[in-house]
Amino acid sequence: MNAEGNILKTSLLQRSSRSLFRKTVLRLLATGGGLLCGLLLCEVALRVADIRPQIPISKRRLIVPDNPKIAFHCYSSNPNGELEALPDLDHGLWKLTTYTFEPDDLPLGQATETPWCVRYDFSSQGFRDREYIEPPADGVLRIAVIGDSFVFGEGVSEGLTLSRQISRLLGDNTEVLNAGMVGANMPQERRTLERVLEKNHSRRILFVFIPNDIPLTVALEQRQDYINDLVVMRDTHLTDHQNNAWYAGHLRTLHFAGLFLAMRRIQYETIQWYRDSYNPDFNGRNMKAFEQDIRSLASIPNCQVAFVLYPLMIGFESGYPLSSIHEYVVQIAETAGIPVLDLAEAFAGQKTESLWVHPTDHHPNGVAHAIAAERIVHWLNSEVPQFLESGSSDHGSAE
């Protein structure tokens, strides 16, 4: 090819390149203009309809200050039909507070914002249960269920708690004591176990463990103050985020998008926080103490312990994100010689939101506890039958 041909070819390539560049720029401008127009149309529609981003109202606490044996948690809606209407607040002395680490008092009139509630009644020993005779009647096997708010039954009526549903499945000759304590961690649950052995004469312990029961360092506790713990959504945290976000005071469409992204980020950071709680680099000393606490359950005199892992209510459709924590705990319990059941498998494939007490409270609802109770009872009957056998030591005292 001669020089003139090369020049012509180069000129054509340059023209083609410039044309392609112009087309690309025009397409980008058209796309950007379309997105901008769409954004403006959405913004106009939201303002005409006066639709504003709403921070979800988290549950609130309602108490009678002069009667510590009863309390209520109140919710903005009743998604599962398991909650009851507010009690009559026109009579008696009532106090309404936020459900936060450091609760604030609220005007009682705001109770109408959370008109659905669950009632908690406490025994003389502080348990959410009835009074039991000591020791149990002859022929009656008493099982104590030890754990935190999942065992306590936060967000469900007493009849739907894990212990009550296990009791119904086991029959009349078995008493199942609810020894769950809200906010308890492993050392506190261990002390509850000792109190149950001494005061309630139970020789069968169903120890129900949740991934957030491990003790934490100060640094991990401080991180928890700023993130959703995957159990209770605290509206004050979301409100603070909204007020301080970069888009505060700007387009409503940005508020909707920002709230969605904030919830995704909070969930990601919270999952990482749980994993860090079981990382020796972040919580090594507490992990060693935790392992020792589990091993000690196997050597309690005149007592049989069965260990159950109850998963957090998250990610059952696509893969439970805390499975590595469960594997770690199962290995410790099995090495200690304690029979152990991981309930995560019982919930695999379930629609996670259908198992929540409320969109802002991800404690297991009555349906979730029914699934857990059925799996536990089946496991005890088929794999740990000696746990359900009465013996002469069942009514004895701890040595």
Coordinates of C-alpha atoms in Angstrom, one line a residue:
M1 CA 0.0 0.0 0.0
N2 CA 1.4 3.4 -1.0
A3 CA 1.7 6.5 1.3
E4 CA -1.5 8.0 0.1
G5 CA -3.4 4.9 0.9
N6 CA -2.0 4.8 4.5
I7 CA -2.9 8.5 5.0
L8 CA -6.4 7.8 3.8
K9 CA -6.8 4.8 6.0
T10 CA -5.5 6.7 9.0
S11 CA -7.9 9.5 8.3
L12 CA -10.9 7.1 8.1
L13 CA -9.9 5.5 11.4
Q14 CA -9.7 8.9 13.1
R15 CA -13.1 9.9 11.8
S16 CA -14.6 6.6 12.9
S17 CA -13.0 7.0 16.4
R18 CA -14.3 10.5 16.7
S19 CA -17.8 9.4 15.6
L20 CA -17.7 6.5 18.2
F21 CA -16.6 8.9 20.9
R22 CA -19.4 11.3 20.1
K23 CA -22.0 8.5 20.1
T24 CA -20.7 7.3 23.5
V25 CA -20.8 10.8 25.0
L26 CA -24.3 11.3 23.7
R27 CA -25.5 8.0 25.1
L28 CA -24.0 8.8 28.5
L29 CA -25.6 12.2 28.4
A30 CA -29.0 10.7 27.4
T31 CA -28.7 8.0 30.2
G32 CA -27.7 10.6 32.8
G33 CA -30.5 12.9 31.6
G34 CA -33.0 10.1 31.8
L35 CA -31.9 9.2 35.3
L36 CA -32.0 12.8 36.4
C37 CA -35.5 13.3 34.9
G38 CA -36.6 10.1 36.7
L39 CA -35.2 11.3 40.0
L40 CA -36.9 14.6 39.6
L41 CA -40.2 12.9 38.7
C42 CA -39.9 10.7 41.8
E43 CA -39.1 13.7 43.9
V44 CA -42.2 15.6 42.6
A45 CA -44.4 12.6 43.1
L46 CA -43.2 12.1 46.7
R47 CA -43.8 15.7 47.5
V48 CA -47.2 15.9 45.9
A49 CA -48.3 12.8 47.7
D50 CA -46.5 14.1 50.9
I51 CA -44.7 10.8 51.3
R52 CA -41.8 11.1 53.7
P53 CA -39.1 8.6 54.7
Q54 CA -40.3 7.1 58.0
I55 CA -37.9 5.8 60.7
P56 CA -39.5 2.5 62.0
I57 CA -40.8 2.8 65.5
S58 CA -39.0 0.3 67.7
K59 CA -40.7 -1.4 70.6
R60 CA -41.2 0.4 73.9
R61 CA -41.3 -0.6 77.5
L62 CA -44.4 -0.1 79.6
I63 CA -44.2 -0.8 83.4
V64 CA -46.1 -0.3 86.6
P65 CA -43.4 1.3 88.9
D66 CA -45.0 -0.1 92.1
N67 CA -45.4 -3.6 90.7
P68 CA -42.1 -5.1 89.5
K69 CA -43.8 -8.5 88.8
I70 CA -45.3 -7.4 85.6
A71 CA -44.1 -5.5 82.5
F72 CA -45.1 -5.0 78.9
H73 CA -43.3 -4.5 75.5
C74 CA -45.3 -2.4 73.0
Y75 CA -45.2 -2.5 69.2
S76 CA -46.5 -0.4 66.4
S77 CA -48.2 -3.3 64.6
N78 CA -49.3 -6.9 65.1
P79 CA -47.8 -8.7 62.1
N80 CA -48.3 -12.3 63.3
G81 CA -51.6 -11.9 65.3
E82 CA -49.7 -12.9 68.4
L83 CA -49.8 -9.6 70.3
E84 CA -52.6 -8.1 72.5
A85 CA -54.1 -4.7 72.8
L86 CA -52.7 -2.2 75.3
P87 CA -53.9 -2.5 78.8
D88 CA -56.2 0.2 80.2
L89 CA -53.9 3.1 80.9
D90 CA -56.6 5.3 82.4
H91 CA -56.3 3.6 85.8
G92 CA -53.2 3.1 87.9
L93 CA -49.7 4.5 87.6
W94 CA -47.9 3.7 84.3
K95 CA -44.5 4.6 82.9
L96 CA -43.5 4.4 79.2
T97 CA -39.9 4.4 78.1
T98 CA -37.8 3.8 75.0
Y99 CA -36.2 0.4 74.5
T100 CA -32.5 1.4 74.4
F101 CA -29.3 0.7 76.4
E102 CA -30.1 3.9 78.4
P103 CA -33.9 4.3 78.2
D104 CA -35.6 7.7 78.1
D105 CA -39.0 8.4 79.6
L106 CA -41.8 9.1 77.1
P107 CA -45.1 10.8 77.6
L108 CA -47.7 8.2 78.3
G109 CA -49.8 9.6 75.5
Q110 CA -47.3 8.2 73.0
A111 CA -48.4 4.7 73.9
T112 CA -50.9 5.0 71.0
E113 CA -48.0 4.9 68.6
T114 CA -47.3 1.3 69.8
P115 CA -50.8 -0.1 70.6
W116 CA -49.9 -3.8 70.5
C117 CA -48.2 -5.4 73.4
V118 CA -47.0 -8.6 75.1
R119 CA -47.2 -9.0 78.9
Y120 CA -44.5 -10.5 81.1
D121 CA -45.3 -11.9 84.6
F122 CA -42.5 -12.8 87.0
S123 CA -42.3 -15.4 89.8
S124 CA -40.9 -14.6 93.3
Q125 CA -37.5 -15.8 91.9
G126 CA -37.6 -13.4 89.0
F127 CA -38.3 -16.0 86.3
R128 CA -41.0 -15.6 83.7
D129 CA -42.9 -18.5 85.1
R130 CA -45.2 -19.8 87.8
E131 CA -44.2 -20.8 91.3
Y132 CA -43.0 -24.4 91.6
I133 CA -43.3 -26.6 94.6
E134 CA -40.0 -27.9 96.0
P135 CA -39.0 -30.6 95.3
P136 CA -41.1 -31.8 92.3
A137 CA -43.9 -34.3 93.0
D138 CA -43.0 -38.0 92.7
G139 CA -42.9 -39.2 89.1
V140 CA -42.5 -35.6 87.7
L141 CA -39.4 -34.8 85.8
R142 CA -38.4 -31.1 86.1
I143 CA -36.3 -29.6 83.3
A144 CA -34.9 -26.1 83.6
V145 CA -34.3 -24.2 80.3
I146 CA -31.4 -21.8 80.8
G147 CA -30.7 -19.0 78.3
D148 CA -31.2 -15.3 77.4
S149 CA -34.1 -13.4 75.9
F150 CA -34.8 -16.2 73.4
V151 CA -35.5 -18.6 76.2
F152 CA -37.3 -15.8 78.2
G153 CA -39.6 -15.4 75.2
E154 CA -39.1 -11.7 74.5
G155 CA -41.9 -10.6 72.3
V156 CA -44.2 -13.6 72.7
S157 CA -46.9 -14.5 75.2
E158 CA -46.1 -17.0 77.9
G159 CA -48.0 -19.8 76.2
L160 CA -45.8 -19.4 73.1
T161 CA -42.4 -19.4 74.8
L162 CA -39.9 -22.2 74.1
S163 CA -40.3 -23.8 77.5
R164 CA -44.1 -23.9 77.3
Q165 CA -44.1 -25.5 73.9
I166 CA -41.6 -28.1 74.9
S167 CA -43.7 -28.8 78.0
R168 CA -46.8 -29.4 75.9
L169 CA -44.9 -31.8 73.7
L170 CA -43.4 -33.8 76.6
G171 CA -46.7 -34.3 78.4
D172 CA -48.1 -34.1 81.9
N173 CA -45.3 -35.8 83.8
T174 CA -42.7 -33.2 82.9
E175 CA -42.3 -29.6 84.2
V176 CA -40.3 -27.3 82.1
L177 CA -39.0 -24.2 84.0
N178 CA -38.4 -21.0 82.0
A179 CA -35.1 -19.7 83.5
G180 CA -34.3 -17.3 80.6
M181 CA -33.0 -13.9 81.6
V182 CA -33.0 -11.0 79.2
G183 CA -29.5 -9.7 78.3
A184 CA -27.7 -12.6 80.0
N185 CA -24.4 -13.8 78.8
M186 CA -22.6 -17.1 79.4
P187 CA -21.3 -16.4 83.0
Q188 CA -24.7 -15.0 84.1
E189 CA -26.4 -18.0 82.6
R190 CA -24.0 -20.2 84.5
R191 CA -25.0 -18.5 87.8
T192 CA -28.6 -18.9 86.9
L193 CA -28.0 -22.6 86.4
E194 CA -26.5 -22.9 89.9
R195 CA -29.4 -21.1 91.4
V196 CA -31.9 -23.4 89.6
L197 CA -30.0 -26.5 90.9
E198 CA -30.1 -25.1 94.5
K199 CA -33.6 -23.6 94.7
N200 CA -35.7 -25.4 92.1
H201 CA -34.3 -29.0 92.5
S202 CA -34.0 -29.5 88.8
R203 CA -31.5 -32.3 87.7
R204 CA -32.1 -31.8 84.0
I205 CA -30.7 -28.6 82.3
L206 CA -31.5 -27.6 78.7
F207 CA -28.8 -25.0 78.1
V208 CA -29.9 -22.8 75.1
F209 CA -27.0 -20.8 73.7
I210 CA -27.3 -17.7 71.3
P211 CA -24.3 -16.3 69.5
N212 CA -24.5 -13.0 71.4
D213 CA -24.1 -14.8 74.8
I214 CA -20.3 -14.7 74.8
P215 CA -18.7 -12.1 77.1
L216 CA -17.2 -9.1 75.4
T217 CA -14.3 -6.8 75.8
V218 CA -15.0 -3.1 76.4
A219 CA -14.0 -2.3 72.8
L220 CA -16.6 -4.8 71.5
E221 CA -19.3 -3.5 73.8
Q222 CA -18.6 0.1 72.6
R223 CA -19.0 -1.1 69.0
Q224 CA -22.3 -2.7 69.9
D225 CA -23.7 0.7 71.1
Y226 CA -23.6 2.0 67.5
I227 CA -24.9 -0.9 65.5
N228 CA -28.0 -2.9 65.2
D229 CA -27.5 -6.2 67.1
L230 CA -29.6 -8.2 64.6
V231 CA -32.2 -8.8 67.4
V232 CA -33.7 -5.4 68.2
M233 CA -33.8 -2.4 65.8
R234 CA -33.4 0.8 67.9
D235 CA -35.1 3.7 66.2
T236 CA -33.0 6.2 68.1
H237 CA -29.9 4.9 66.3
L238 CA -31.5 5.2 62.9
T239 CA -32.8 8.7 63.7
D240 CA -29.3 9.8 64.7
H241 CA -28.0 8.4 61.5
Q242 CA -30.7 10.2 59.4
N243 CA -30.1 13.5 61.1
N244 CA -26.3 13.3 60.6
A245 CA -26.3 11.8 57.2
W246 CA -24.8 13.7 54.2
Y247 CA -28.2 13.8 52.5
A248 CA -30.0 15.2 55.6
G249 CA -32.3 18.1 54.6
H250 CA -32.1 17.3 50.8
L251 CA -34.2 15.3 48.4
R252 CA -36.6 12.8 49.8
T253 CA -35.6 10.3 47.1
L254 CA -32.1 10.5 48.6
H255 CA -33.5 9.9 52.1
F256 CA -35.3 6.7 50.9
A257 CA -32.1 5.4 49.2
G258 CA -29.9 6.5 52.1
L259 CA -32.1 4.7 54.7
F260 CA -32.0 1.5 52.6
L261 CA -28.2 1.7 52.2
A262 CA -27.8 2.5 55.9
M263 CA -29.7 -0.7 56.9
R264 CA -27.6 -2.8 54.6
R265 CA -24.4 -1.3 56.0
I266 CA -25.6 -1.7 59.6
Q267 CA -26.4 -5.4 58.9
Y268 CA -23.0 -6.0 57.3
E269 CA -21.1 -4.3 60.2
T270 CA -23.2 -6.2 62.8
I271 CA -22.4 -9.6 61.2
Q272 CA -18.8 -8.6 61.2
W273 CA -19.1 -7.6 64.9
Y274 CA -20.4 -11.1 65.8
R275 CA -17.6 -12.7 63.9
D276 CA -15.1 -10.5 65.7
S277 CA -16.6 -11.6 69.0
Y278 CA -15.3 -15.1 68.2
N279 CA -12.0 -14.0 66.9
P280 CA -9.0 -14.5 69.3
D281 CA -7.5 -11.3 68.0
F282 CA -10.5 -9.3 69.3
N283 CA -11.8 -11.4 72.2
G284 CA -9.2 -14.1 73.0
R285 CA -9.4 -14.0 76.8
N286 CA -13.2 -14.2 76.9
M287 CA -13.2 -17.0 74.4
K288 CA -10.9 -19.1 76.7
A289 CA -13.2 -18.4 79.7
F290 CA -16.2 -19.2 77.5
E291 CA -14.7 -22.6 76.5
Q292 CA -14.1 -23.3 80.2
D293 CA -17.7 -22.5 81.1
I294 CA -18.9 -25.0 78.5
R295 CA -16.6 -27.7 79.7
S296 CA -17.7 -27.1 83.3
L297 CA -21.3 -28.0 82.3
A298 CA -20.3 -31.6 81.8
S299 CA -19.1 -32.0 85.4
I300 CA -22.0 -30.8 87.4
P301 CA -22.8 -33.4 90.1
N302 CA -26.1 -35.2 89.9
C303 CA -27.2 -33.3 86.8
Q304 CA -27.6 -34.0 83.1
V305 CA -27.0 -31.1 80.7
A306 CA -28.1 -31.0 77.0
F307 CA -26.8 -28.1 75.0
V308 CA -28.8 -26.4 72.2
L309 CA -27.7 -23.6 69.8
Y310 CA -30.5 -21.3 68.8
P311 CA -29.6 -19.2 65.7
L312 CA -30.2 -15.6 65.3
M313 CA -33.2 -14.9 62.9
I314 CA -31.2 -13.9 59.8
G315 CA -30.4 -15.3 56.4
F316 CA -32.2 -18.6 56.4
E317 CA -33.1 -18.3 52.7
S318 CA -29.6 -17.8 51.3
G319 CA -27.3 -19.2 54.0
Y320 CA -27.0 -18.5 57.7
P321 CA -24.1 -16.0 58.1
L322 CA -23.0 -17.1 61.5
S323 CA -22.5 -20.8 60.7
S324 CA -18.8 -20.7 61.5
I325 CA -19.6 -19.5 65.1
H326 CA -22.0 -22.4 65.5
E327 CA -19.4 -24.9 64.3
Y328 CA -16.9 -23.5 66.8
V329 CA -19.4 -23.9 69.7
V330 CA -20.6 -27.3 68.7
Q331 CA -17.0 -28.5 68.6
I332 CA -16.4 -27.3 72.1
A333 CA -19.5 -28.9 73.5
E334 CA -18.9 -32.2 71.8
T335 CA -15.3 -32.3 73.0
A336 CA -16.6 -31.7 76.5
G337 CA -18.8 -34.7 76.1
I338 CA -22.1 -32.8 76.2
P339 CA -24.9 -33.7 73.8
V340 CA -25.5 -30.8 71.5
L341 CA -28.1 -29.8 68.9
D342 CA -27.7 -27.0 66.4
L343 CA -31.1 -25.6 65.5
A344 CA -29.9 -23.7 62.5
E345 CA -30.7 -26.7 60.3
A346 CA -34.3 -26.7 61.5
F347 CA -34.7 -23.2 60.1
A348 CA -32.8 -23.6 56.9
G349 CA -34.9 -22.5 53.9
Q350 CA -37.5 -20.7 56.0
K351 CA -38.7 -17.2 55.1
T352 CA -36.7 -15.3 57.8
E353 CA -39.1 -12.4 58.2
S354 CA -42.0 -14.8 59.0
L355 CA -40.2 -15.9 62.1
W356 CA -39.7 -12.4 63.6
V357 CA -41.8 -11.0 66.4
H358 CA -42.0 -7.7 64.5
P359 CA -40.0 -6.0 61.7
T360 CA -38.2 -4.0 64.4
D361 CA -37.8 -7.0 66.8
H362 CA -36.1 -10.0 65.4
H363 CA -36.6 -12.3 68.4
P364 CA -38.2 -15.6 67.4
N365 CA -42.0 -15.5 67.3
G366 CA -44.3 -18.2 68.4
V367 CA -44.0 -20.1 65.1
A368 CA -40.2 -20.1 65.4
H369 CA -40.4 -21.4 69.0
A370 CA -42.8 -24.1 67.8
I371 CA -40.2 -25.2 65.2
A372 CA -37.4 -25.2 67.8
A373 CA -39.5 -27.0 70.4
E374 CA -40.5 -29.8 68.0
R375 CA -36.9 -30.3 66.9
I376 CA -35.6 -30.3 70.5
V377 CA -38.1 -32.8 71.7
H378 CA -37.5 -35.1 68.7
W379 CA -33.7 -34.9 69.3
L380 CA -34.1 -35.7 73.0
N381 CA -36.3 -38.7 72.4
S382 CA -34.2 -40.1 69.6
E383 CA -30.7 -39.2 70.5
V384 CA -30.6 -38.3 74.3
P385 CA -33.4 -40.6 75.8
Q386 CA -31.6 -40.8 79.1
F387 CA -32.2 -37.1 79.6
L388 CA -35.9 -37.7 79.8
E389 CA -35.7 -40.7 82.2
S390 CA -36.6 -40.0 85.9
G391 CA -34.1 -41.2 88.5
S392 CA -33.6 -41.2 92.2
S393 CA -31.2 -38.3 91.9
D394 CA -33.7 -36.0 90.2
H395 CA -35.0 -34.7 93.5
G396 CA -31.7 -34.5 95.2
S397 CA -29.6 -31.4 96.0
A398 CA -26.5 -30.3 94.3
E399 CA -23.2 -31.4 95.9

